[in-house]
Amino acid sequence: MTEVISFSVTAILILNIFLAAALIFLERRDPTSTWAWLLVLFFIPFFGFFIYLLLGRKLRKKHLFRWEGRKKIGIEKLIDYQIEAIEDGSLDFRLDDTAHYKDMIYLHLRNNHAVLTQDNDVQVFNDGKEKFASLLNDIENAKDHIHFQYYIIRLDNLGKTIVEKLIQKAKSGVKVRVLFDDIGSRGLHKRHLKELVDAGGEVEAFFPAKFSPINPRLNYRNHRKIVVIDGRIGYVGGFNVGDEYLGLDKNFGYWRDTHLRIEGSALHPLQTRFILDWSQACVDHPIEYHDRYFPAIPRKGSVGMQIVSSGPDAEWEHIKDGYLKMIYLAKKYIYIQTPYFIPDVSFLDALRIACLSGVDVRIMIPNKPDHMFVYWATYSNIGKLLKAGAKVYIYENGFIHTKQIVVDDELSTVGTANMDVRSFQLNFEINAFIYDREKSHELAELFEQDMQLSTELTYEMYLNRSRTIQFKESISRLLSPIL
């Protein structure tokens, strides 16, 4: 018996050594992430190996998202034209607000192939009841197709209401497609939406477990929330589908989030993103290119916008790069709202330098955790910026889930990407980057209204935190690269 135990221990140690070598020499991760996984492997032997298999393996990126119809839309030619036009100074900017940020627009064009559109009408929602009332009304008025994608879809009262409406539309001849994340919507299976499929709709899960109840790709989540109706109306932002997003969960209370309703040419890149995600998830029912999905859109407004997506399939961290560029460009203020604040060193350094340069940096985070380790890692990072002069606000009116940055009343972004390593490197995310004074000012005003419902956390208060909190921070900080 002793020999068996000794052999098992030796085997585990050898396995850990080989896996550690693979981490260091083969996967070429960043040093911070590598050290975090080495700690897991050697402090939790045997179990650490299985944790790594579930959460640590890199994603195979080759040909993950493909759709031949993309060539027919004309976006790629438009992107090439816009890049050349910015380089030679001939691009027509309809508003000075947009032209002022041409270097950032150029970044997204080259980095993410994110086309600039300048004819959008944008409505901002910061309340779930208003957002879903608008969405249900637009679904009711759909004539051709509804493309519906959420990270979380719960079949509670709100979820059932939406699904019933989708079934009605499918029966009336509208093409309905529903895409959900297999991990985010755990408990939801395609069979639960059989009535929608029987009515003519289509349903797919992103990265489902194929052979077992354990999903080997569970660490790579499609965190995007996209709705496109008739190729003319789109939604993107932070709300998922569930009663808690209406403020009906007693544990969280009021749910503060931000979502956008968009009309304009930004619908073309938004539609393309949905189709790419759908094509990855669905082999049996791919979406063939058709003009119905990319109709000519009359000018609805004047908001300049780029739809930027990112994920572990990309070489660079597109949305994080956009966040950093916004911080670099700030002259007066930076307003940040996020439920999770666990960025990397480059992000923290950029904000610290902004603080020390006289920029008014304000960060708003929740007063309660929905993920314990994430919350205390957030608290730890906040302390570093308080020392540099940032102002930090703890939202007290429920749970704040919005992912939003506003800079100087001119530049803003709203979407699905949190300010953390998971959103930067592991999740599939999507954000709208907005170049418009009116909309950015509206978002800044909402931030300032939320300040009235928050408690300011001062540096003195942070220094006086209990030893228990300090211990929680220390543990969470060590794990933060893999949270």
Coordinates of N, CA and C in Angstrom, one line a residue, residues 318-471:
H318 N -8.3 43.5 -28.8 CA -8.8 44.6 -29.5 C -9.6 45.6 -28.6
I319 N -10.5 45.1 -27.8 CA -11.3 46.0 -27.0 C -10.4 46.7 -25.9
K320 N -9.5 45.9 -25.3 CA -8.6 46.5 -24.3 C -7.7 47.5 -24.9
D321 N -7.3 47.3 -26.2 CA -6.5 48.3 -26.9 C -7.3 49.6 -27.0
G322 N -8.6 49.5 -27.3 CA -9.5 50.6 -27.4 C -9.6 51.3 -26.1
Y323 N -9.8 50.6 -25.0 CA -9.9 51.2 -23.7 C -8.6 52.0 -23.4
L324 N -7.4 51.4 -23.6 CA -6.2 52.1 -23.4 C -6.1 53.3 -24.2
K325 N -6.4 53.3 -25.4 CA -6.3 54.5 -26.3 C -7.2 55.6 -25.7
M326 N -8.4 55.2 -25.2 CA -9.3 56.3 -24.6 C -8.6 56.9 -23.4
I327 N -8.0 56.1 -22.6 CA -7.3 56.6 -21.4 C -6.1 57.6 -21.8
Y328 N -5.4 57.2 -22.9 CA -4.3 58.0 -23.3 C -4.8 59.3 -23.9
L329 N -6.0 59.3 -24.5 CA -6.5 60.6 -25.1 C -7.1 61.5 -24.1
A330 N -7.4 61.1 -22.9 CA -8.2 61.9 -22.0 C -7.4 63.1 -21.6
K331 N -8.0 64.3 -21.6 CA -7.4 65.5 -21.1 C -8.1 66.0 -19.8
K332 N -9.4 65.8 -19.7 CA -10.1 66.3 -18.5 C -10.5 65.2 -17.6
Y333 N -11.3 64.2 -18.0 CA -11.8 63.2 -17.1 C -12.0 61.9 -17.8
I334 N -12.0 60.9 -16.9 CA -12.3 59.5 -17.3 C -13.3 58.9 -16.3
Y335 N -14.5 58.5 -16.8 CA -15.5 57.9 -16.0 C -15.5 56.4 -16.4
I336 N -15.4 55.5 -15.4 CA -15.4 54.1 -15.6 C -16.4 53.5 -14.7
Q337 N -17.3 52.6 -15.3 CA -18.2 51.8 -14.5 C -18.0 50.3 -14.9
T338 N -17.8 49.5 -14.0 CA -17.6 48.1 -14.2 C -17.9 47.2 -13.0
P339 N -18.5 46.1 -13.2 CA -18.7 45.2 -12.0 C -17.4 44.5 -11.6
Y340 N -16.4 44.3 -12.5 CA -15.2 43.6 -12.2 C -14.0 44.5 -12.6
F341 N -13.1 44.8 -11.7 CA -12.0 45.6 -12.1 C -10.7 44.9 -11.8
I342 N -10.3 44.0 -12.7 CA -9.1 43.2 -12.5 C -8.3 43.3 -13.8
P343 N -7.8 44.5 -14.2 CA -7.1 44.6 -15.4 C -5.6 44.2 -15.2
D344 N -4.9 44.2 -16.4 CA -3.5 43.9 -16.3 C -2.7 45.2 -15.9
V345 N -1.4 45.0 -15.9 CA -0.5 46.1 -15.5 C -0.6 47.3 -16.4
S346 N -0.7 47.0 -17.7 CA -0.7 48.1 -18.7 C -1.9 49.0 -18.4
F347 N -3.0 48.4 -18.1 CA -4.3 49.2 -17.9 C -4.1 50.0 -16.6
L348 N -3.7 49.4 -15.5 CA -3.5 50.0 -14.2 C -2.5 51.2 -14.4
D349 N -1.4 50.9 -15.1 CA -0.4 52.0 -15.3 C -0.9 53.2 -16.0
A350 N -1.7 52.9 -17.1 CA -2.3 54.0 -17.9 C -3.2 54.8 -17.0
L351 N -4.0 54.2 -16.1 CA -4.9 55.0 -15.3 C -4.1 55.8 -14.2
R352 N -3.1 55.1 -13.7 CA -2.2 55.8 -12.7 C -1.6 57.0 -13.3
I353 N -1.0 56.9 -14.5 CA -0.4 58.0 -15.1 C -1.4 59.1 -15.4
A354 N -2.6 58.7 -15.8 CA -3.6 59.7 -16.0 C -3.9 60.5 -14.8
C355 N -4.1 59.8 -13.6 CA -4.3 60.4 -12.3 C -3.2 61.4 -12.0
L356 N -1.9 61.0 -12.2 CA -0.8 61.8 -11.8 C -0.6 62.9 -12.8
S357 N -1.2 62.9 -13.9 CA -1.2 64.0 -14.9 C -2.3 65.0 -14.7
G358 N -3.1 64.8 -13.8 CA -4.2 65.8 -13.5 C -5.5 65.4 -14.1
V359 N -5.7 64.3 -14.7 CA -6.9 63.9 -15.3 C -7.8 63.4 -14.1
D360 N -9.1 63.8 -14.1 CA -10.1 63.4 -13.1 C -10.5 62.0 -13.4
V361 N -10.0 61.0 -12.7 CA -10.3 59.6 -12.9 C -11.3 59.1 -11.9
R362 N -12.5 58.7 -12.3 CA -13.5 58.2 -11.4 C -13.9 56.8 -11.8
I363 N -13.9 55.9 -10.8 CA -14.3 54.5 -11.1 C -15.4 54.1 -10.2
M364 N -16.4 53.4 -10.7 CA -17.6 53.0 -9.9 C -17.7 51.5 -10.0
I365 N -17.8 50.8 -8.8 CA -17.9 49.4 -8.7 C -19.0 49.0 -7.8
P366 N -19.4 47.7 -7.8 CA -20.6 47.4 -6.9 C -20.2 47.3 -5.5
N367 N -21.3 47.3 -4.6 CA -21.1 47.2 -3.2 C -21.2 45.8 -2.7
K368 N -21.5 44.8 -3.6 CA -21.7 43.4 -3.3 C -21.1 42.6 -4.4
P369 N -20.6 41.4 -4.0 CA -20.1 40.5 -5.0 C -21.1 39.6 -5.7
D370 N -20.9 39.3 -7.0 CA -21.6 38.1 -7.5 C -20.6 37.0 -7.7
H371 N -19.3 37.3 -7.7 CA -18.2 36.3 -7.6 C -17.2 36.7 -6.6
M372 N -17.1 36.0 -5.5 CA -16.4 36.4 -4.3 C -14.9 36.8 -4.6
F373 N -14.1 35.9 -5.2 CA -12.7 36.2 -5.5 C -12.6 37.4 -6.4
V374 N -13.5 37.5 -7.4 CA -13.4 38.6 -8.3 C -13.6 39.9 -7.6
Y375 N -14.5 39.9 -6.6 CA -14.8 41.1 -5.9 C -13.6 41.6 -5.1
W376 N -13.0 40.7 -4.4 CA -11.8 41.1 -3.6 C -10.6 41.5 -4.4
A377 N -10.5 40.8 -5.6 CA -9.4 41.2 -6.5 C -9.7 42.6 -7.0
T378 N -10.9 42.9 -7.3 CA -11.3 44.3 -7.7 C -10.9 45.3 -6.6
Y379 N -11.3 45.0 -5.4 CA -11.0 45.9 -4.3 C -9.5 46.1 -4.1
S380 N -8.7 45.1 -4.3 CA -7.3 45.3 -4.2 C -6.7 46.2 -5.3
N381 N -7.2 46.1 -6.5 CA -6.7 47.0 -7.6 C -7.2 48.4 -7.4
I382 N -8.4 48.6 -6.8 CA -8.9 49.9 -6.6 C -7.9 50.7 -5.6
G383 N -7.4 49.9 -4.6 CA -6.5 50.5 -3.6 C -5.3 51.2 -4.3
K384 N -4.8 50.5 -5.3 CA -3.6 51.1 -6.0 C -3.9 52.4 -6.6
L385 N -5.1 52.6 -7.2 CA -5.4 53.8 -7.9 C -5.8 54.9 -6.9
L386 N -6.4 54.5 -5.8 CA -6.8 55.5 -4.8 C -5.5 56.3 -4.4
K387 N -4.4 55.6 -4.2 CA -3.2 56.2 -3.8 C -2.7 57.2 -4.8
A388 N -3.0 57.0 -6.1 CA -2.5 57.9 -7.2 C -3.5 59.0 -7.3
G389 N -4.6 59.0 -6.7 CA -5.5 60.2 -6.8 C -6.9 59.9 -7.4
A390 N -7.1 58.7 -7.8 CA -8.4 58.3 -8.4 C -9.5 58.4 -7.4
K391 N -10.7 58.7 -7.9 CA -11.9 58.7 -7.0 C -12.7 57.5 -7.3
V392 N -13.1 56.8 -6.2 CA -13.7 55.5 -6.3 C -15.1 55.6 -5.6
Y393 N -16.1 55.1 -6.3 CA -17.5 55.1 -5.8 C -18.0 53.7 -5.7
I394 N -18.6 53.4 -4.6 CA -19.3 52.1 -4.4 C -20.8 52.3 -4.6
Y395 N -21.3 51.6 -5.6 CA -22.7 51.8 -6.0 C -23.6 51.1 -4.9
E396 N -24.5 51.8 -4.3 CA -25.3 51.3 -3.2 C -26.8 51.0 -3.6
N397 N -27.2 51.3 -4.8 CA -28.6 51.1 -5.1 C -28.9 49.8 -5.8
G398 N -28.3 48.7 -5.4 CA -28.4 47.4 -6.0 C -27.1 47.0 -6.6
F399 N -27.1 46.4 -7.7 CA -25.9 45.8 -8.3 C -25.6 46.5 -9.6
I400 N -24.4 47.0 -9.8 CA -24.0 47.7 -11.0 C -23.2 46.7 -11.9
H401 N -23.7 46.6 -13.2 CA -23.2 45.6 -14.1 C -22.7 46.2 -15.4
T402 N -22.9 47.5 -15.5 CA -22.6 48.2 -16.8 C -21.1 48.2 -17.0
K403 N -20.7 48.1 -18.3 CA -19.3 48.1 -18.8 C -19.2 49.4 -19.6
Q404 N -18.7 50.4 -19.1 CA -18.8 51.7 -19.8 C -17.6 52.6 -19.4
I405 N -17.1 53.4 -20.4 CA -16.1 54.4 -20.2 C -16.5 55.6 -20.9
V406 N -16.4 56.8 -20.3 CA -16.7 58.1 -20.9 C -15.4 59.0 -20.7
V407 N -15.0 59.6 -21.8 CA -13.9 60.5 -21.7 C -14.2 61.9 -22.3
D408 N -14.0 62.9 -21.4 CA -14.1 64.3 -21.8 C -15.4 64.7 -22.5
D409 N -16.5 64.1 -22.2 CA -17.8 64.5 -22.8 C -17.8 64.3 -24.4
E410 N -16.8 63.6 -24.9 CA -16.7 63.5 -26.4 C -16.6 62.0 -26.9
L411 N -16.1 61.2 -26.1 CA -15.7 59.8 -26.5 C -16.3 58.8 -25.5
S412 N -16.9 57.7 -25.9 CA -17.4 56.8 -25.0 C -17.5 55.4 -25.6
T413 N -17.6 54.4 -24.7 CA -17.8 53.0 -25.1 C -18.8 52.3 -24.2
V414 N -19.7 51.5 -24.8 CA -20.6 50.7 -24.1 C -20.6 49.3 -24.7
G415 N -20.6 48.2 -23.9 CA -20.6 46.9 -24.5 C -20.7 45.8 -23.4
T416 N -20.0 44.7 -23.8 CA -20.0 43.5 -22.9 C -18.7 43.3 -22.2
A417 N -17.6 44.0 -22.5 CA -16.3 43.7 -22.0 C -16.1 44.4 -20.7
N418 N -15.9 43.6 -19.6 CA -15.5 44.2 -18.3 C -14.0 44.6 -18.3
M419 N -13.6 45.3 -17.3 CA -12.2 45.7 -17.2 C -11.4 44.7 -16.4
D420 N -11.3 43.5 -17.0 CA -10.6 42.4 -16.4 C -9.9 41.5 -17.4
V421 N -9.0 40.7 -16.9 CA -8.2 39.9 -17.8 C -9.1 38.9 -18.6
R422 N -10.2 38.4 -17.9 CA -11.1 37.4 -18.6 C -11.7 38.1 -19.8
S423 N -12.2 39.3 -19.7 CA -12.8 39.9 -20.9 C -11.8 40.3 -21.9
F424 N -10.5 40.6 -21.5 CA -9.5 41.0 -22.4 C -8.9 39.8 -23.2
Q425 N -8.9 38.7 -22.5 CA -8.1 37.6 -23.2 C -8.9 36.3 -23.4
L426 N -10.0 36.0 -22.6 CA -10.6 34.7 -22.7 C -12.0 34.8 -23.3
N427 N -12.8 35.8 -23.0 CA -14.2 35.9 -23.4 C -14.3 36.4 -24.9
F428 N -15.3 36.0 -25.6 CA -15.7 36.7 -26.8 C -16.6 37.9 -26.5
E429 N -16.1 39.1 -26.8 CA -16.8 40.3 -26.4 C -17.1 41.2 -27.6
I430 N -18.0 42.2 -27.3 CA -18.3 43.2 -28.3 C -18.7 44.5 -27.7
N431 N -18.1 45.6 -28.2 CA -18.4 46.9 -27.7 C -18.6 47.9 -28.8
A432 N -19.5 48.9 -28.5 CA -19.6 50.0 -29.4 C -18.8 51.2 -28.9
F433 N -17.9 51.7 -29.8 CA -17.1 52.9 -29.5 C -17.7 54.0 -30.2
I434 N -18.1 55.1 -29.4 CA -19.0 56.1 -29.9 C -18.2 57.4 -29.9
Y435 N -18.3 58.1 -31.1 CA -17.6 59.4 -31.2 C -18.7 60.5 -31.4
D436 N -19.2 60.9 -30.3 CA -20.4 61.8 -30.4 C -20.5 62.6 -29.0
R437 N -20.5 63.9 -29.1 CA -20.6 64.7 -27.9 C -21.9 64.5 -27.1
E438 N -23.0 64.5 -27.9 CA -24.3 64.4 -27.2 C -24.5 63.1 -26.4
K439 N -24.1 62.0 -27.1 CA -24.3 60.7 -26.5 C -23.3 60.5 -25.3
S440 N -22.1 60.9 -25.5 CA -21.1 60.8 -24.5 C -21.5 61.6 -23.2
H441 N -22.0 62.8 -23.5 CA -22.5 63.7 -22.4 C -23.6 63.0 -21.7
E442 N -24.5 62.4 -22.4 CA -25.7 61.7 -21.8 C -25.2 60.5 -20.9
L443 N -24.2 59.8 -21.3 CA -23.6 58.7 -20.5 C -22.9 59.3 -19.3
A444 N -22.2 60.4 -19.5 CA -21.5 61.0 -18.3 C -22.5 61.5 -17.3
E445 N -23.7 62.0 -17.7 CA -24.7 62.5 -16.8 C -25.3 61.3 -16.0
L446 N -25.5 60.2 -16.7 CA -25.9 59.0 -16.0 C -24.9 58.5 -14.9
F447 N -23.7 58.6 -15.2 CA -22.6 58.3 -14.2 C -22.8 59.2 -13.0
E448 N -22.9 60.5 -13.3 CA -23.0 61.5 -12.2 C -24.3 61.3 -11.4
Q449 N -25.4 60.8 -12.0 CA -26.6 60.5 -11.3 C -26.3 59.3 -10.4
D450 N -25.6 58.3 -10.9 CA -25.2 57.1 -10.1 C -24.3 57.5 -8.9
M451 N -23.5 58.5 -9.1 CA -22.7 59.0 -7.9 C -23.5 59.4 -6.7
Q452 N -24.7 59.9 -7.0 CA -25.6 60.3 -5.9 C -26.2 59.1 -5.1
L453 N -26.1 57.9 -5.8 CA -26.5 56.7 -5.2 C -25.4 55.8 -4.7
S454 N -24.2 56.4 -4.5 CA -23.0 55.7 -4.2 C -22.3 56.3 -3.0
T455 N -21.4 55.5 -2.4 CA -20.6 56.0 -1.3 C -19.1 56.1 -1.8
E456 N -18.5 57.3 -1.6 CA -17.1 57.4 -2.1 C -16.2 56.7 -1.1
L457 N -15.3 55.9 -1.7 CA -14.3 55.2 -0.9 C -13.0 56.0 -1.0
T458 N -12.6 56.5 0.1 CA -11.4 57.3 0.2 C -10.2 56.5 0.5
Y459 N -9.0 57.0 0.2 CA -7.8 56.3 0.5 C -7.6 56.0 2.0
E460 N -8.0 56.9 2.8 CA -7.9 56.7 4.2 C -8.8 55.6 4.7
M461 N -10.0 55.5 4.1 CA -11.0 54.4 4.4 C -10.3 53.1 4.0
Y462 N -9.7 53.1 2.8 CA -9.1 51.8 2.3 C -8.0 51.4 3.2
L463 N -7.2 52.3 3.7 CA -6.0 51.9 4.5 C -6.5 51.3 5.9
N464 N -7.7 51.7 6.3 CA -8.2 51.2 7.6 C -9.1 50.0 7.4
R465 N -9.0 49.3 6.3 CA -9.8 48.1 6.1 C -9.3 47.0 7.1
S466 N -10.1 46.1 7.3 CA -9.8 45.0 8.3 C -8.7 44.1 7.8
R467 N -8.1 43.3 8.7 CA -7.1 42.3 8.3 C -7.8 41.2 7.5
T468 N -9.0 40.9 7.8 CA -9.7 39.9 7.1 C -9.9 40.3 5.6
I469 N -10.2 41.5 5.4 CA -10.3 42.0 4.0 C -8.9 42.0 3.3
Q470 N -7.9 42.4 4.0 CA -6.5 42.3 3.5 C -6.1 40.9 3.1
F471 N -6.5 39.9 3.9 CA -6.2 38.6 3.6 C -7.0 38.1 2.3

